[in-house]
GROMACS .gro file of C-alpha atoms in nm:
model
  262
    1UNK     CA    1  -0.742   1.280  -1.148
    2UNK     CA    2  -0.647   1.572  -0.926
    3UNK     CA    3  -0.321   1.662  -0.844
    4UNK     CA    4  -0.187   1.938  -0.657
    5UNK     CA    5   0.136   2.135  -0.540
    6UNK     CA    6   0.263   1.917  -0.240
    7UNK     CA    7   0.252   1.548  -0.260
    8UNK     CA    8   0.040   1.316  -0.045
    9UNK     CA    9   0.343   1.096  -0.002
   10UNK     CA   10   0.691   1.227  -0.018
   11UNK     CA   11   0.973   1.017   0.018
   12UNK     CA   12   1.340   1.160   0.051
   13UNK     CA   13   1.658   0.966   0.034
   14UNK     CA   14   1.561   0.706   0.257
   15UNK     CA   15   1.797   0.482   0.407
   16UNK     CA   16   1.691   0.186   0.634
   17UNK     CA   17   1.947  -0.116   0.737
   18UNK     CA   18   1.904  -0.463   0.921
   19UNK     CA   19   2.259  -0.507   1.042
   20UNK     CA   20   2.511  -0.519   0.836
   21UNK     CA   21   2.259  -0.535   0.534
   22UNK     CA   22   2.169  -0.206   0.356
   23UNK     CA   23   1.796  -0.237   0.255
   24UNK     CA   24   1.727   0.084   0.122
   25UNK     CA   25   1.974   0.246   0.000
   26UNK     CA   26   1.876   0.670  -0.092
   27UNK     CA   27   1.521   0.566  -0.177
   28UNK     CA   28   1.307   0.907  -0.317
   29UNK     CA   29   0.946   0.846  -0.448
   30UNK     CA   30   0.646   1.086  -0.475
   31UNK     CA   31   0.300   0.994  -0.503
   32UNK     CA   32   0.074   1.320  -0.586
   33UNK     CA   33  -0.287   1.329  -0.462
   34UNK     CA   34  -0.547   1.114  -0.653
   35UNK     CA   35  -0.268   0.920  -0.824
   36UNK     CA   36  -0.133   0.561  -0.842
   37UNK     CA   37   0.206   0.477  -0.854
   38UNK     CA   38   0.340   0.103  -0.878
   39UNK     CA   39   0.657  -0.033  -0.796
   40UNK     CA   40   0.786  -0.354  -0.885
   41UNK     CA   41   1.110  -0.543  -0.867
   42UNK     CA   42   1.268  -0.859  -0.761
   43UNK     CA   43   1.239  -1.026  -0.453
   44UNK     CA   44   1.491  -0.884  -0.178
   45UNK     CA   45   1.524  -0.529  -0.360
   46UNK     CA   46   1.334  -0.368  -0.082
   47UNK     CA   47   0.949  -0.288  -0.193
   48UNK     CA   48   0.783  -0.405   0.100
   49UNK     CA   49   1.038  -0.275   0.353
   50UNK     CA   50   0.974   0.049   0.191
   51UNK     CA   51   0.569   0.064   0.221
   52UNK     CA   52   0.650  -0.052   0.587
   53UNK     CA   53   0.841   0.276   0.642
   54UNK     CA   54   0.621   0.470   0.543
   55UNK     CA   55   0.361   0.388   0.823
   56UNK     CA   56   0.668   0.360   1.069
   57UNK     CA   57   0.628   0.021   1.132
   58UNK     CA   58   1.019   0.013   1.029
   59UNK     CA   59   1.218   0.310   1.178
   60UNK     CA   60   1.449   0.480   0.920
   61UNK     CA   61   1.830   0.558   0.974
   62UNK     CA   62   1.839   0.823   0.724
   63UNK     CA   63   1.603   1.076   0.476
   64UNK     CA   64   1.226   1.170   0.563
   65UNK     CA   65   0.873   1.071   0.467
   66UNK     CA   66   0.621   1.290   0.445
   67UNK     CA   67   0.195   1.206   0.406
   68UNK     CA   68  -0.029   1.505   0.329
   69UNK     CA   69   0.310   1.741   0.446
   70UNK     CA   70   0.360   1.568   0.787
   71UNK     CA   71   0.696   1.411   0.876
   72UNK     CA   72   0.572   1.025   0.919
   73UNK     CA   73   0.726   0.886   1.259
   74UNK     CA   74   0.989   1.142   1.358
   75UNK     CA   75   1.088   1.499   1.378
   76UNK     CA   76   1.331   1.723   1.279
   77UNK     CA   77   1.598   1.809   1.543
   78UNK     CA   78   1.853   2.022   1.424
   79UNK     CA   79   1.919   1.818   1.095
   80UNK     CA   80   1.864   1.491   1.330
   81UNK     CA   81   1.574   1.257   1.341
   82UNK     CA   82   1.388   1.231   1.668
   83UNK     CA   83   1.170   0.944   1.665
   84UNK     CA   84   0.799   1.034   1.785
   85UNK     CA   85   0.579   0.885   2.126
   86UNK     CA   86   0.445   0.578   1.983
   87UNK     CA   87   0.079   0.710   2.098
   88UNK     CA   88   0.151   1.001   1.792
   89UNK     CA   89   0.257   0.822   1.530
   90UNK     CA   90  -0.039   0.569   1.626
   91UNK     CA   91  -0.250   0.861   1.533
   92UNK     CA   92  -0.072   0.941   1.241
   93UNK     CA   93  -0.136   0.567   1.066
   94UNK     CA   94  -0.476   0.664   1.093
   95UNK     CA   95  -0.446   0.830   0.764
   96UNK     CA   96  -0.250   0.528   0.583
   97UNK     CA   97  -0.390   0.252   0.459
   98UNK     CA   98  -0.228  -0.049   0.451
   99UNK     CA   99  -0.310  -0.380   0.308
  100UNK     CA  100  -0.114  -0.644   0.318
  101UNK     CA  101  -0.002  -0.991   0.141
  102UNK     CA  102  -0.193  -1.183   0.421
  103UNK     CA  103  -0.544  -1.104   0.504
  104UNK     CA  104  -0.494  -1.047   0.901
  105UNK     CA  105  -0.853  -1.036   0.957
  106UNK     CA  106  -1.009  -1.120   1.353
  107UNK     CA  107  -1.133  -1.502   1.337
  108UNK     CA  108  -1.357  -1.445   1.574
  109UNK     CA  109  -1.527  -1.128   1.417
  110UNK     CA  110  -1.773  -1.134   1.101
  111UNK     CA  111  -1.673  -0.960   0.756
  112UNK     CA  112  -1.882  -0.642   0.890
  113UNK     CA  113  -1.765  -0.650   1.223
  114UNK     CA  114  -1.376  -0.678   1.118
  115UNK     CA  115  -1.491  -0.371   0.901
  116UNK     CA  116  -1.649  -0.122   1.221
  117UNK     CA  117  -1.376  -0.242   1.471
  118UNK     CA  118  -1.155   0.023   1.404
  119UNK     CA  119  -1.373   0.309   1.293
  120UNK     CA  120  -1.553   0.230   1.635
  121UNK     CA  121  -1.273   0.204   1.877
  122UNK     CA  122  -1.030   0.445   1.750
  123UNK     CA  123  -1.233   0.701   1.507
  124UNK     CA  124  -1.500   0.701   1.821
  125UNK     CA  125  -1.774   0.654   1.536
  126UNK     CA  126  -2.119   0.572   1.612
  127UNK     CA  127  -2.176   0.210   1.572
  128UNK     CA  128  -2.527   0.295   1.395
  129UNK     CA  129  -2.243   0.504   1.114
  130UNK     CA  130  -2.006   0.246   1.119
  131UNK     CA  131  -2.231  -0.025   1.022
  132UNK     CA  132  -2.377   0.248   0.743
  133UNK     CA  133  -2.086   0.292   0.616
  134UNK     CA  134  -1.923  -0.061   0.669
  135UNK     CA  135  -2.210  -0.169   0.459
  136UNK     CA  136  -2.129   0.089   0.171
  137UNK     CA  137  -1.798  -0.061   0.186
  138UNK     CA  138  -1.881  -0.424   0.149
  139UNK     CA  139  -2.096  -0.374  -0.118
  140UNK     CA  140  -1.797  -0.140  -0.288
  141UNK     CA  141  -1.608  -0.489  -0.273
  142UNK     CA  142  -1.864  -0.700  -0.400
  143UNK     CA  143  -1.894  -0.863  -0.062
  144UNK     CA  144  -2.246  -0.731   0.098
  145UNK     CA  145  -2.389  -1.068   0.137
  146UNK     CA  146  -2.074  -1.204   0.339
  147UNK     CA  147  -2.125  -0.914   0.574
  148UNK     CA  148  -2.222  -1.154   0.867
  149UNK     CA  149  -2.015  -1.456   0.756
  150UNK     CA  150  -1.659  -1.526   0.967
  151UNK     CA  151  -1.325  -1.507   0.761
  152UNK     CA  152  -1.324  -1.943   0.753
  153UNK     CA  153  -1.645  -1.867   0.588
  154UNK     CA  154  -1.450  -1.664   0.300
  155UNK     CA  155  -1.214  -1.757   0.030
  156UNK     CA  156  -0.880  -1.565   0.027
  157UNK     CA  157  -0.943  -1.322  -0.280
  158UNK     CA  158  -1.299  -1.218  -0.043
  159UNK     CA  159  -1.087  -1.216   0.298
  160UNK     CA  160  -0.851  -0.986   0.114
  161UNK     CA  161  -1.128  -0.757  -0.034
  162UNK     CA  162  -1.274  -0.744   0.335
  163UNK     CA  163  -0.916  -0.623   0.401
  164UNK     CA  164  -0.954  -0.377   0.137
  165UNK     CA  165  -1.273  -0.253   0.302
  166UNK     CA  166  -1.127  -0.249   0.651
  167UNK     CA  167  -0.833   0.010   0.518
  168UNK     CA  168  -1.088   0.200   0.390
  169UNK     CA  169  -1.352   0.236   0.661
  170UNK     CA  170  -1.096   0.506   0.835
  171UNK     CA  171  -1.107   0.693   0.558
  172UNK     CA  172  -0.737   0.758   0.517
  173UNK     CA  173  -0.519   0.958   0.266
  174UNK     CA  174  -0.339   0.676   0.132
  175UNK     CA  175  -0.415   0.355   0.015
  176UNK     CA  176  -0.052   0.135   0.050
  177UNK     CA  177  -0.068  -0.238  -0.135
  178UNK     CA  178   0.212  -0.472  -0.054
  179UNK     CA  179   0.157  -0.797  -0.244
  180UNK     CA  180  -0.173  -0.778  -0.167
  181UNK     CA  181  -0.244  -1.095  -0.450
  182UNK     CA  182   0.091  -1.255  -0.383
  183UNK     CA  183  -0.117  -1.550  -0.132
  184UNK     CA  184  -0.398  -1.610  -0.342
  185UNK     CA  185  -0.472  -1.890  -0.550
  186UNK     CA  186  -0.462  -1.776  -0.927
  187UNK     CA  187  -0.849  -1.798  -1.002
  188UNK     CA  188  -0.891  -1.507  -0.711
  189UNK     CA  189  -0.642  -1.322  -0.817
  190UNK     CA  190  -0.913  -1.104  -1.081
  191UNK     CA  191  -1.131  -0.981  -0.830
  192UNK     CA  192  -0.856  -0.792  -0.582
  193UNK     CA  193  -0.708  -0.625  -0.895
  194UNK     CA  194  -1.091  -0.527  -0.965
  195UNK     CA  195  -1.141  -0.363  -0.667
  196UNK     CA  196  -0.777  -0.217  -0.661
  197UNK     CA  197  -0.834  -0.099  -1.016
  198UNK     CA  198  -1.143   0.084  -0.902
  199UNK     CA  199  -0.998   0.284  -0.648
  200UNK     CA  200  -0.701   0.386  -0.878
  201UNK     CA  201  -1.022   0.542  -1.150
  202UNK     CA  202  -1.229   0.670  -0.854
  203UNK     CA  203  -0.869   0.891  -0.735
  204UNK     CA  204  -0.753   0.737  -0.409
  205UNK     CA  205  -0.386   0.816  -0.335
  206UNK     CA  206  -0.229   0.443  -0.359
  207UNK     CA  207   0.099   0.331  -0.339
  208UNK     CA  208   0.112  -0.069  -0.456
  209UNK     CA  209   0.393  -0.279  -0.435
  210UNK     CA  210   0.299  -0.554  -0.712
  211UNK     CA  211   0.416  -0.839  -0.925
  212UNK     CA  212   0.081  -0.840  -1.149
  213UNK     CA  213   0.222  -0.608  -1.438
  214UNK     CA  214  -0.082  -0.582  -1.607
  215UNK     CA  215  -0.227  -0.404  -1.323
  216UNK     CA  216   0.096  -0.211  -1.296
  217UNK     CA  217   0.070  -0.089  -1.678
  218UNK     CA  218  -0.290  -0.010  -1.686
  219UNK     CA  219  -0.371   0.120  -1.322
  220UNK     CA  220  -0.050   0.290  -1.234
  221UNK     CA  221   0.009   0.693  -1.327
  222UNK     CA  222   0.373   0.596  -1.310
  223UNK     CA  223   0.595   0.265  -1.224
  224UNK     CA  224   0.890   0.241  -1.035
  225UNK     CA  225   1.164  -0.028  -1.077
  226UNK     CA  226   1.338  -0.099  -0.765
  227UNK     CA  227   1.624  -0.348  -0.748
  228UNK     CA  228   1.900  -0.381  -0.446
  229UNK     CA  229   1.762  -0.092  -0.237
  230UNK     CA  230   1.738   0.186  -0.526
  231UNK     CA  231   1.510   0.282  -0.799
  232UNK     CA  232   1.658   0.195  -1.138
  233UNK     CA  233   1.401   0.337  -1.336
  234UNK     CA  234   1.080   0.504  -1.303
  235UNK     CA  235   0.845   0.650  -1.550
  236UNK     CA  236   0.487   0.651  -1.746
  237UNK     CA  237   0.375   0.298  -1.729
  238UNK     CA  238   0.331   0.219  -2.140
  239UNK     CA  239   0.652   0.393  -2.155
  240UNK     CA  240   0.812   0.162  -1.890
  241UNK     CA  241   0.740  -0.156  -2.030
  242UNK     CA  242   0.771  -0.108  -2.419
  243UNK     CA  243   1.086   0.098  -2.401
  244UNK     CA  244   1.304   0.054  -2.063
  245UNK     CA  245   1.590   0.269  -2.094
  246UNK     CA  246   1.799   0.048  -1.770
  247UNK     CA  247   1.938  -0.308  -1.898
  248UNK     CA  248   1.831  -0.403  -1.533
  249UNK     CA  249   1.471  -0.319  -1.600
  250UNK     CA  250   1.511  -0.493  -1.952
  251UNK     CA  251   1.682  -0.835  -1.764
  252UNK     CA  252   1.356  -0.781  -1.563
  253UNK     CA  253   1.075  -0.758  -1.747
  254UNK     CA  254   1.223  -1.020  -1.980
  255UNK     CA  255   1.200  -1.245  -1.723
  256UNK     CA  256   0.913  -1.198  -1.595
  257UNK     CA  257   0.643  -1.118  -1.923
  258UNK     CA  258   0.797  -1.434  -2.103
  259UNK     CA  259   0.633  -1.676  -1.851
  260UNK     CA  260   0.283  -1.457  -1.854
  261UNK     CA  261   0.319  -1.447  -2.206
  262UNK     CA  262   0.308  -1.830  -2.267
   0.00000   0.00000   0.00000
């Protein structure tokens, strides 16, 4: 995989609060370019607020993201955080994206269609290329003979590799996973992590918030443990798991390999 000098996603002390509630709490993660980095926890400790931050679709009170060296959402005012026009950092989500636990597809649109909306209206593509390469896509998924079927045509695990396809067909930076096989039923759980597990070898830039350890351990480059707003632990994945140096990653892990083991 190739790496390089400035991460594609740079995350520095980041604070973010609902009320009175401290979500995040000095939050500072780095994802290099072409690598895969997992991060798992309990409910409520703040994984998926944190992926939503990173596309702005939470402001921040405190810290800075960066993707590909550009400050995501705001800018820097004398040591103060200006939030951008909306229309900007619309532009800038272009390059992140973002999958999420449900599939959010159009009804009313087919696999391929759901695919080219995007690319079309806000890349200006061609719709001869978008179809090209919406087709490349579905078949990348496993899915080119559902191109012209609806999502109630689909089961979940192919709504959510359509998903998969949709992020991709802007061609962004980042890949960002948030659960993205916590609403499927068990049986379709496989053939996301297949797909996800593909772009981690092939060197897309992906950021997954997951409970599926297995992925975690064999498709991350490193795993962080995040529990009440703060990473407790991060490290090589094989590392990680066999020998977690926090007794709050041990408590964790316990808990939640023992079921999968049995």
């Amino acid at each position: 995989m190739t790496t390089s000098s400035t991460p594609m996603v740079q995350i520095d002390d980041v604070h973010k609060r609902f009320g009175q509630l401290e979500v995040l709490r000095g939050i500072s993660i780095s994802v290099e370019k072409g690598r895969t980095v997992c991060i798992i926890g309990p409910s409520g400790s703040g994984k998926s607020t944190l992926l939503r931050c990173v596309n702005h679709l939470e402001s921040i009170e405190r810290g800075r993201i960066l993707v590909d060296g550009t400050m995501v959402g705001y800018r820097d005012v004398k040591g103060k955080l200006k939030e951008l026009p909306s229309r900007v950092v619309a532009n800038q989500r272009r390059d992140i994206g973002m999958v999420f636990q449900r599939f959010n597809l159009f009804p009313h649109l087919t696999a391929m269609q759901n695919v080219i909306e995007a690319p079309i209206h806000v890349r200006k593509l061609k719709k001869r290329d978008a179809i090209e390469r919406g087709m490349g896509l579905l078949r990348k998924v496993g899915l080119e003979d559902k191109a012209n079927n609806y999502p109630s045509q689909l089961s979940g695990g192919q709504q959510q590799r359509v998903a998969i396809a949709r992020a991709l067909a802007m061609e962004p930076k980042v890949m960002m996973f948030d659960e993205a096989t916590s609403a499927l039923d068990p049986e379709l759980v496989g053939e996301v992590l297949r797909v996800m597990e593909q772009l981690a070898h092939e060197g897309m830039t992906m950021l997954v918030v997951t409970h599926e350890m297995a992925f975690a351990r064999e498709a991350a480059d490193e795993v962080c443990f995040m529990d009440r707003g703060v990473v407790c632990e991060r490290g090589d994945p094989d590392e990680l798991f066999a020998h977690p140096r926090e007794e709050r990653t041990r408590t964790f892990l316990r808990a939640i390999l023992a079921p999968q083991a049995g």
